[in-house]
Tab-separated table of C-alpha atoms in Angstrom:
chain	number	residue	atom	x	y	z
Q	1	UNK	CA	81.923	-95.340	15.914
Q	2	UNK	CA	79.326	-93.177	17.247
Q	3	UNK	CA	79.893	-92.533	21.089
Q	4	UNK	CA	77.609	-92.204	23.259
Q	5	UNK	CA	77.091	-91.085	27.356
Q	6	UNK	CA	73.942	-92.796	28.699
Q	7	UNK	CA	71.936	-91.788	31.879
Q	8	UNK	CA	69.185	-93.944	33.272
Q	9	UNK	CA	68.085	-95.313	36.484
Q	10	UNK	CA	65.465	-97.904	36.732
Q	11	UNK	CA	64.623	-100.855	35.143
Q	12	UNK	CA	62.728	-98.825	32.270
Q	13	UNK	CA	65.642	-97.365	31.072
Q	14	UNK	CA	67.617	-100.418	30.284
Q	15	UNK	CA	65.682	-102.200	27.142
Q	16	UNK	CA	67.258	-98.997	25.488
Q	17	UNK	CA	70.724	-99.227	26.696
Q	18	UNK	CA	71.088	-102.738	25.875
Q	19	UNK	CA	69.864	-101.336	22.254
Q	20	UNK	CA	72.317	-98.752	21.778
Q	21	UNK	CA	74.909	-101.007	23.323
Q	22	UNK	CA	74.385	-103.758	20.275
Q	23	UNK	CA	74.810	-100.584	17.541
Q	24	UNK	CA	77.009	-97.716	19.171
Q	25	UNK	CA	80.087	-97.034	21.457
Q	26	UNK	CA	78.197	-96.352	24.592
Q	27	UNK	CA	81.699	-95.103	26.246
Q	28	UNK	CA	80.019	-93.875	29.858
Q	29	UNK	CA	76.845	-94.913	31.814
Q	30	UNK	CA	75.830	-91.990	34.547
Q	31	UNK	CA	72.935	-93.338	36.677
Q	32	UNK	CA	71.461	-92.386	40.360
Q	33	UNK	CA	73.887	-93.897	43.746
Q	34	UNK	CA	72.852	-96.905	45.576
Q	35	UNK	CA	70.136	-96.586	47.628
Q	36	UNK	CA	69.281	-98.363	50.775
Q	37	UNK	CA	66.531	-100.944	50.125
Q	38	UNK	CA	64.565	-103.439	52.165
Q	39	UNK	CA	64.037	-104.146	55.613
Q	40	UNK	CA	68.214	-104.788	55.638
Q	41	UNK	CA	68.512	-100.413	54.651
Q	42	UNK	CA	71.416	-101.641	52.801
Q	43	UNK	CA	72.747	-99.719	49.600
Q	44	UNK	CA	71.596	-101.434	46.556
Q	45	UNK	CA	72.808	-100.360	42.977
Q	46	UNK	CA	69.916	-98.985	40.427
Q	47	UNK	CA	68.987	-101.249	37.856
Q	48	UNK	CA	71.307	-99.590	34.798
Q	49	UNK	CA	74.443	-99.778	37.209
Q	50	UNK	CA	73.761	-103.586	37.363
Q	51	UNK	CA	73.543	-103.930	33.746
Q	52	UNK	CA	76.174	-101.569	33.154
Q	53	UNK	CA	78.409	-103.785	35.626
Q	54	UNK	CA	77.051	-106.859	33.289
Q	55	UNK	CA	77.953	-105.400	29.880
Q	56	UNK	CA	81.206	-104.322	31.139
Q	57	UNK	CA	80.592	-100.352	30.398
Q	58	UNK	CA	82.050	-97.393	32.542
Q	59	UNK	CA	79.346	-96.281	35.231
Q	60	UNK	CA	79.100	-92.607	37.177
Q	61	UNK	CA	77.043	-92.157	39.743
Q	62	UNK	CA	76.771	-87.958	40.468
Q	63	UNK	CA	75.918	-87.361	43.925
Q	64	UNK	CA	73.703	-83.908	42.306
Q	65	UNK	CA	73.243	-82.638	39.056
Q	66	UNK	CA	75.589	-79.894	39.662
Q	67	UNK	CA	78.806	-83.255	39.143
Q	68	UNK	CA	77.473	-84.336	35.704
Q	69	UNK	CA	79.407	-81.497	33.683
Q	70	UNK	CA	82.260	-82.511	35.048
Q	71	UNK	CA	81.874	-86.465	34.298
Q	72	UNK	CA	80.943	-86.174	30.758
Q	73	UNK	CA	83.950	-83.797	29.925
Q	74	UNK	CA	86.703	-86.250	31.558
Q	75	UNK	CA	85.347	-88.888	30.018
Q	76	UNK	CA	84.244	-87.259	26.515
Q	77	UNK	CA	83.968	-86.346	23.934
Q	78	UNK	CA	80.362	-87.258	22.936
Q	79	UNK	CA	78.483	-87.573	20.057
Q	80	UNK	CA	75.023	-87.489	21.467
Q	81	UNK	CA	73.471	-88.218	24.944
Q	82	UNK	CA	70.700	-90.157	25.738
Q	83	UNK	CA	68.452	-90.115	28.380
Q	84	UNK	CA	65.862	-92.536	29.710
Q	85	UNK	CA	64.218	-92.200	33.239
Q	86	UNK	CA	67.293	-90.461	34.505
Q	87	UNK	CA	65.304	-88.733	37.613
Q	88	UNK	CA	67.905	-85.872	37.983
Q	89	UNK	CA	67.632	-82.577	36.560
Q	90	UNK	CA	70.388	-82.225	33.658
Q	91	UNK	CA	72.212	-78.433	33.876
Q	92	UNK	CA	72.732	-76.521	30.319
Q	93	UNK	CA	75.915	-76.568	30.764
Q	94	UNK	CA	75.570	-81.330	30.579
Q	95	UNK	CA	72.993	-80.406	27.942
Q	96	UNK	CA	75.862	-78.924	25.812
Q	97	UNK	CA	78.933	-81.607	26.076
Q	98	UNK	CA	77.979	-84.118	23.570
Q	99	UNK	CA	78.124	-82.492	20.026
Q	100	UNK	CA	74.814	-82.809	19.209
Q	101	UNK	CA	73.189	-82.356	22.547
Q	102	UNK	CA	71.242	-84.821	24.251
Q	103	UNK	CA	68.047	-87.132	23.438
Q	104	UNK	CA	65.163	-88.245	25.733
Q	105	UNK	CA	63.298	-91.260	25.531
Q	106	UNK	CA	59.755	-89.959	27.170
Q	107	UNK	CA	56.517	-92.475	27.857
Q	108	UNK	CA	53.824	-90.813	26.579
Q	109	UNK	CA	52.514	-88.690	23.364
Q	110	UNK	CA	53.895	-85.421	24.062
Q	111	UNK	CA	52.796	-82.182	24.773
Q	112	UNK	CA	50.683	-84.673	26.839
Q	113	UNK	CA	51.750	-86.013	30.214
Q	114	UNK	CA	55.149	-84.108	30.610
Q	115	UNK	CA	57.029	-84.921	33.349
Q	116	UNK	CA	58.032	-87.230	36.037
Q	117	UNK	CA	55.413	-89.802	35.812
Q	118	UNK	CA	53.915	-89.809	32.639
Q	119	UNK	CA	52.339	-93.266	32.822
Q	120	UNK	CA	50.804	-93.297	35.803
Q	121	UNK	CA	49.138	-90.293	35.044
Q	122	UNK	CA	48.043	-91.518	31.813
Q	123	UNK	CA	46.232	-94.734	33.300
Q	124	UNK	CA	44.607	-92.711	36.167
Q	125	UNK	CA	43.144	-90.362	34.213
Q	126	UNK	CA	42.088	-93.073	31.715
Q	127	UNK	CA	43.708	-92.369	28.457
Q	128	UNK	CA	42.701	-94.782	25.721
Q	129	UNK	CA	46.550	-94.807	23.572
Q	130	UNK	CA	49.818	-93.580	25.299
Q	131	UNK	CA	53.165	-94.222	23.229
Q	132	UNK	CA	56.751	-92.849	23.423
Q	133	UNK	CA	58.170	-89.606	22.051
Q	134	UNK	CA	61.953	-89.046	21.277
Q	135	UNK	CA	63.147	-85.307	21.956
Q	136	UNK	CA	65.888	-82.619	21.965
Q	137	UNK	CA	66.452	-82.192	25.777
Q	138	UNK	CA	65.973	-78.073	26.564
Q	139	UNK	CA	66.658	-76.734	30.083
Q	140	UNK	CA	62.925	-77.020	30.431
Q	141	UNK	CA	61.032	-80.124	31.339
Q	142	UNK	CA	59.601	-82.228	28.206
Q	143	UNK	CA	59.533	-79.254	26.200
Q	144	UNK	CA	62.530	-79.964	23.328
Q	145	UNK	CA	62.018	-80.442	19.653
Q	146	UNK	CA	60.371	-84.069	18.655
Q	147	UNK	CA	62.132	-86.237	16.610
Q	148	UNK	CA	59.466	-89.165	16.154
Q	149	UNK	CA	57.038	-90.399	17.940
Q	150	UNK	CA	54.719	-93.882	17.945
Q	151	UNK	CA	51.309	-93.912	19.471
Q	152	UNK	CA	50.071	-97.745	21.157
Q	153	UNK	CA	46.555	-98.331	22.574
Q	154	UNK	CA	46.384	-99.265	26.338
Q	155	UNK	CA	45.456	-102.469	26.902
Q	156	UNK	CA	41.792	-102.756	29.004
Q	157	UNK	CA	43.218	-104.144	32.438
Q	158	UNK	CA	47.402	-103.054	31.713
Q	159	UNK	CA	49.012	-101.771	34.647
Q	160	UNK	CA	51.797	-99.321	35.138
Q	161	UNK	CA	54.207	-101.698	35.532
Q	162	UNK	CA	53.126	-103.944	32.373
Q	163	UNK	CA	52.495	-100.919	30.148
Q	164	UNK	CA	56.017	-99.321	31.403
Q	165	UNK	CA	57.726	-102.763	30.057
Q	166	UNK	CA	56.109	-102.332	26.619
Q	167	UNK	CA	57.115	-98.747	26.160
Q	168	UNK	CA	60.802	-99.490	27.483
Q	169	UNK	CA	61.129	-101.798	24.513
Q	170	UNK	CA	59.577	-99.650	21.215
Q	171	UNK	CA	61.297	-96.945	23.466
Q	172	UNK	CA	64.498	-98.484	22.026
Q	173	UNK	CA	64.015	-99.665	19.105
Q	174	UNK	CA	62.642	-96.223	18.175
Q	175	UNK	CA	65.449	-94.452	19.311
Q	176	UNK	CA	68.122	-96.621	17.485
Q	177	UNK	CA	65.618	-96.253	14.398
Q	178	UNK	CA	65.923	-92.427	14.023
Q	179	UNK	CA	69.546	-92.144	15.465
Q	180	UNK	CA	71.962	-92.517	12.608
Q	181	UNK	CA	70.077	-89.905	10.408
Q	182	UNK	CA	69.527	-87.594	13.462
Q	183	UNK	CA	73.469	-87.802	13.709
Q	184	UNK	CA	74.012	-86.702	10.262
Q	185	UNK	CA	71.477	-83.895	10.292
Q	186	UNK	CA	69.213	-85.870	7.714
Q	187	UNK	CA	66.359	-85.490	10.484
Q	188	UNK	CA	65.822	-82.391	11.817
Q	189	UNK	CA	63.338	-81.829	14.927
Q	190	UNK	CA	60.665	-80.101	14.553
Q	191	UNK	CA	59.191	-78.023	17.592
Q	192	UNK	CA	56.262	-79.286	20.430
Q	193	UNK	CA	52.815	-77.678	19.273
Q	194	UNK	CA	51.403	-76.504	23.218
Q	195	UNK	CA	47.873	-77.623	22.734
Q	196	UNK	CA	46.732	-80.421	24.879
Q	197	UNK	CA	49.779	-80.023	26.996
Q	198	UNK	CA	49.562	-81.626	30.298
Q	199	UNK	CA	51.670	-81.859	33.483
Q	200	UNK	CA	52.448	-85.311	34.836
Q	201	UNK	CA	53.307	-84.699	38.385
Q	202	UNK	CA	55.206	-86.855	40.910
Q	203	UNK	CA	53.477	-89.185	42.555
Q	204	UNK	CA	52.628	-88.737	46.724
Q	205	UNK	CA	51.470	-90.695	49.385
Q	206	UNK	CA	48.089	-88.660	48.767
Q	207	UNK	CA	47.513	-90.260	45.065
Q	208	UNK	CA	47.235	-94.273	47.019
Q	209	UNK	CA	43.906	-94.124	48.734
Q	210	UNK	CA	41.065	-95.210	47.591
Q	211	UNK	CA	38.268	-93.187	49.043
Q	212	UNK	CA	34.379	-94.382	49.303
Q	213	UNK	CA	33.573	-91.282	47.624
Q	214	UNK	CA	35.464	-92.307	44.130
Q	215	UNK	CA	33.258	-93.749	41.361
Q	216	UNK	CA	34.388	-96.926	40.342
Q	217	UNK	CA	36.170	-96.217	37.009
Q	218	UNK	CA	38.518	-93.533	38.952
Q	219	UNK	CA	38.963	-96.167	41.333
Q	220	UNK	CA	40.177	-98.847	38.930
Q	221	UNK	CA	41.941	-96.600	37.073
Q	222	UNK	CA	43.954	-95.244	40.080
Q	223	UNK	CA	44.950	-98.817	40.955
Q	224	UNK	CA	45.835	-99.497	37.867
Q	225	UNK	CA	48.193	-96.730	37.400
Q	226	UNK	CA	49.778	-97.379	40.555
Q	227	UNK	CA	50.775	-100.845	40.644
Q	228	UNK	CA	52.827	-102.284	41.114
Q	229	UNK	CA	54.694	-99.713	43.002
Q	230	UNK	CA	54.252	-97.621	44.905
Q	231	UNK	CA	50.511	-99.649	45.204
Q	232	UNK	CA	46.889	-97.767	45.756
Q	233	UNK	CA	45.727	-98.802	49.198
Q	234	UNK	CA	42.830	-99.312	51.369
Q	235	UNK	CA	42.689	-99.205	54.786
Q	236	UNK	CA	40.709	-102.726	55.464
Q	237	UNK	CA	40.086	-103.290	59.148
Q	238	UNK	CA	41.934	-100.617	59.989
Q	239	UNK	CA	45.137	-102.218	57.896
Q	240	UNK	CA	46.544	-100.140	55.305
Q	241	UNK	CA	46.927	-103.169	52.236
Q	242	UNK	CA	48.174	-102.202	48.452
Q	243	UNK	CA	45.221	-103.255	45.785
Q	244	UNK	CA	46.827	-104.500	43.017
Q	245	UNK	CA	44.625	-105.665	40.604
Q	246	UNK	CA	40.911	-104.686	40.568
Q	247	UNK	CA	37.620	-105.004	38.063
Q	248	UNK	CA	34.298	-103.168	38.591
Q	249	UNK	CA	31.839	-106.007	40.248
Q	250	UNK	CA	28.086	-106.306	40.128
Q	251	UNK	CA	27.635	-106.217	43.439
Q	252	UNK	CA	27.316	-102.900	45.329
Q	253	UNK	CA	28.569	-103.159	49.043
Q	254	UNK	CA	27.185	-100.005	51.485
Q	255	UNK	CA	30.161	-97.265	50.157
Q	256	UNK	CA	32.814	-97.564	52.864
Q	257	UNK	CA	32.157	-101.325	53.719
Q	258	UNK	CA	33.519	-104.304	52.164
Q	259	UNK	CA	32.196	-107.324	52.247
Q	260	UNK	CA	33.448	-111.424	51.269
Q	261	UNK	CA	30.936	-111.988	47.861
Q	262	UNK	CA	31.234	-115.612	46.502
Q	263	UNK	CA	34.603	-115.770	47.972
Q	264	UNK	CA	35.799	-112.652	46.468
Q	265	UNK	CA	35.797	-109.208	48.555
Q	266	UNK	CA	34.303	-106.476	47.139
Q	267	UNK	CA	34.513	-102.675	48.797
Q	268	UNK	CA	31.484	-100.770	48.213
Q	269	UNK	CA	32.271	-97.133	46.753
Q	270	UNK	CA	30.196	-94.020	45.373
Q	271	UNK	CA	28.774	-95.913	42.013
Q	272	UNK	CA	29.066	-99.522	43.228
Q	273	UNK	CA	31.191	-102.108	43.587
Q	274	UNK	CA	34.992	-103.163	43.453
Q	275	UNK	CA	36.266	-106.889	43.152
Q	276	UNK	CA	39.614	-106.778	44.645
Q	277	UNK	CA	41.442	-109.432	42.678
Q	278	UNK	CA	44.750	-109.021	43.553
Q	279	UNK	CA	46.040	-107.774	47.365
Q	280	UNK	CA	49.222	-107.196	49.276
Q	281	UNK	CA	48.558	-107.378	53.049
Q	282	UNK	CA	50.876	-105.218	55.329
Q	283	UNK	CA	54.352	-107.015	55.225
Q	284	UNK	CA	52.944	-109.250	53.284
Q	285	UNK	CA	53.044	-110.898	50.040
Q	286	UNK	CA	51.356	-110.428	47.100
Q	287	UNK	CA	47.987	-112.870	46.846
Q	288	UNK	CA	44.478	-113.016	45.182
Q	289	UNK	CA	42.077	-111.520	46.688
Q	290	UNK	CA	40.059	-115.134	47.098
Q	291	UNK	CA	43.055	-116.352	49.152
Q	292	UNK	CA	43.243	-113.088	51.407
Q	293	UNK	CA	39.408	-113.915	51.880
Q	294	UNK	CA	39.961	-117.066	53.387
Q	295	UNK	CA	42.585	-116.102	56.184
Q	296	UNK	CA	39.787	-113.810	57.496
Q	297	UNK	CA	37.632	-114.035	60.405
Q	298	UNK	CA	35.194	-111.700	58.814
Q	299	UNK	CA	33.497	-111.092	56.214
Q	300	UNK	CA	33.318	-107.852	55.802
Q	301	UNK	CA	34.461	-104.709	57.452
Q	302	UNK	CA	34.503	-100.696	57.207
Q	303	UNK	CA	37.315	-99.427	55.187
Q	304	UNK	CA	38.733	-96.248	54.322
């Protein structure tokens, strides 16, 4: 049977590795260390470690990039990697253990949006179809050979997280698809055309504010792209609070000011207005916006 050494990290990764587990010998799972997490700062596995654990598969955790050479030739050989959301750089010498190199499983429609946060980019910039593209890893970042690829529309009010779920699963099921003739050479890459390349850069803390000055579409679009986490904010009252969910409102609020409209608050930017429909308050749960409303004094405020 077909072996197979997996590396993933988060959540996103594992709709794929549950796939390849029901089809091929996945003989080694490499995936980041625990982390601390929460208020507690205590070391929590990554989400593939946990399912690893479940589905009763060896797990590595490299402590750098530099260790994964070494894991995958004690515990090879390989047929093929596969990576999905690994979030470590992969040397050429890892590239070359399995015997026909390694595979990623990338979130968008390459050339476009290559790199670490592909989605994210794609909803803030407002991209009408994103889909997932299966590659030849290279020792350069999302530029391999493309195996296959399948385009999906983005849904009109689809976050990150949501549209991240849907492309973990046809992530999968695509790779699986095209695996066994990739394996026996009956499907042979064919290179990246550079045209209408784009860089999808890591997000920073400077990609969560919402400004006044924003229209209202870049606005949306920037909350929708970062939600669930890490969470666009907006410094109400002086609070910083993550915007989850938001819709363009027909109300226009003075730009900088929000203000409590039928029970709904609504900040006032460049073009108009924004109904904030879904809020997380500083250490705080999520609510609607409506219920935030009500625990306030005020009814509107500056914000920034």
């Amino acid at each position: 049977m077909t072996r197979i050494a997996f590396l993933g990290t988060p959540g996103a990764a594992i709709p794929t590795l549950d796939r390849l587990v029901s089809d091929f010998d996945v003989a080694l799972v490499i995936t980041q260390p625990d982390r601390p997490k929460g208020r507690s700062g205590r070391p929590e596995p990554p989400p593939v470690k946990t399912r690893a654990d479940e589905l009763g598969l060896a797990v590595a955790q490299p402590s750098g990039s530099s260790e994964i050479e070494g894991m995958l030739v004690e515990a090879g050989p390989f047929d093929v990697g596969v990576v999905v959301a690994f979030g470590m750089l992969i040397k050429p010498g890892a590239l070359a253990q399995p015997a026909r190199g390694m595979l990623n499983v990338h979130f968008s429609l390459l050339p476009r949006w290559r790199g670490a946060a592909p989605v994210a980019r794609a909803l803030m910039a407002g991209d009408p179809m994103i889909g997932v593209t299966i590659i030849e890893l290279d020792e350069n970042l999302d530029t391999g050979p493309v195996l296959t690829a399948q385009a999906v529309d983005i849904q009109r009010e689809e976050n990150a997280g949501e549209l991240t779920d849907r492309l973990a699963g046809l992530g999968g099921n695509l790779l699986a698809n095209v695996l066994p003739a990739y394996l026996i050479g009956e499907l042979v890459p064919v290179p990246q055309v550079e045209a209408g390349a784009t860089y999808a850069s890591k997000l920073t803390p400077d990609d969560r504010p919402i400004r006044p000055e924003m229209s209202s579409l870049d606005a949306i679009n920037r909350i929708r792209g970062l939600s669930p986490l890490p969470g666009a904010t907006l410094d109400l009252d002086g609070e910083p609070h993550k915007i989850l969910r938001a819709r363009a409102s027909e109300h226009s609020p003075e730009p900088g000011v929000y203000k409590v409209i039928d029970g709904i608050p609504v900040a006032g930017i460049a073009d108009g207005g924004v109904e904030l429909v879904e809020i997380q308050p500083p250490g705080g749960r999520a609510m609607s916006g409506a219920e935030w409303a009500r625990g306030r004094r005020s009814q509107t405020g500056p914000f920034r």
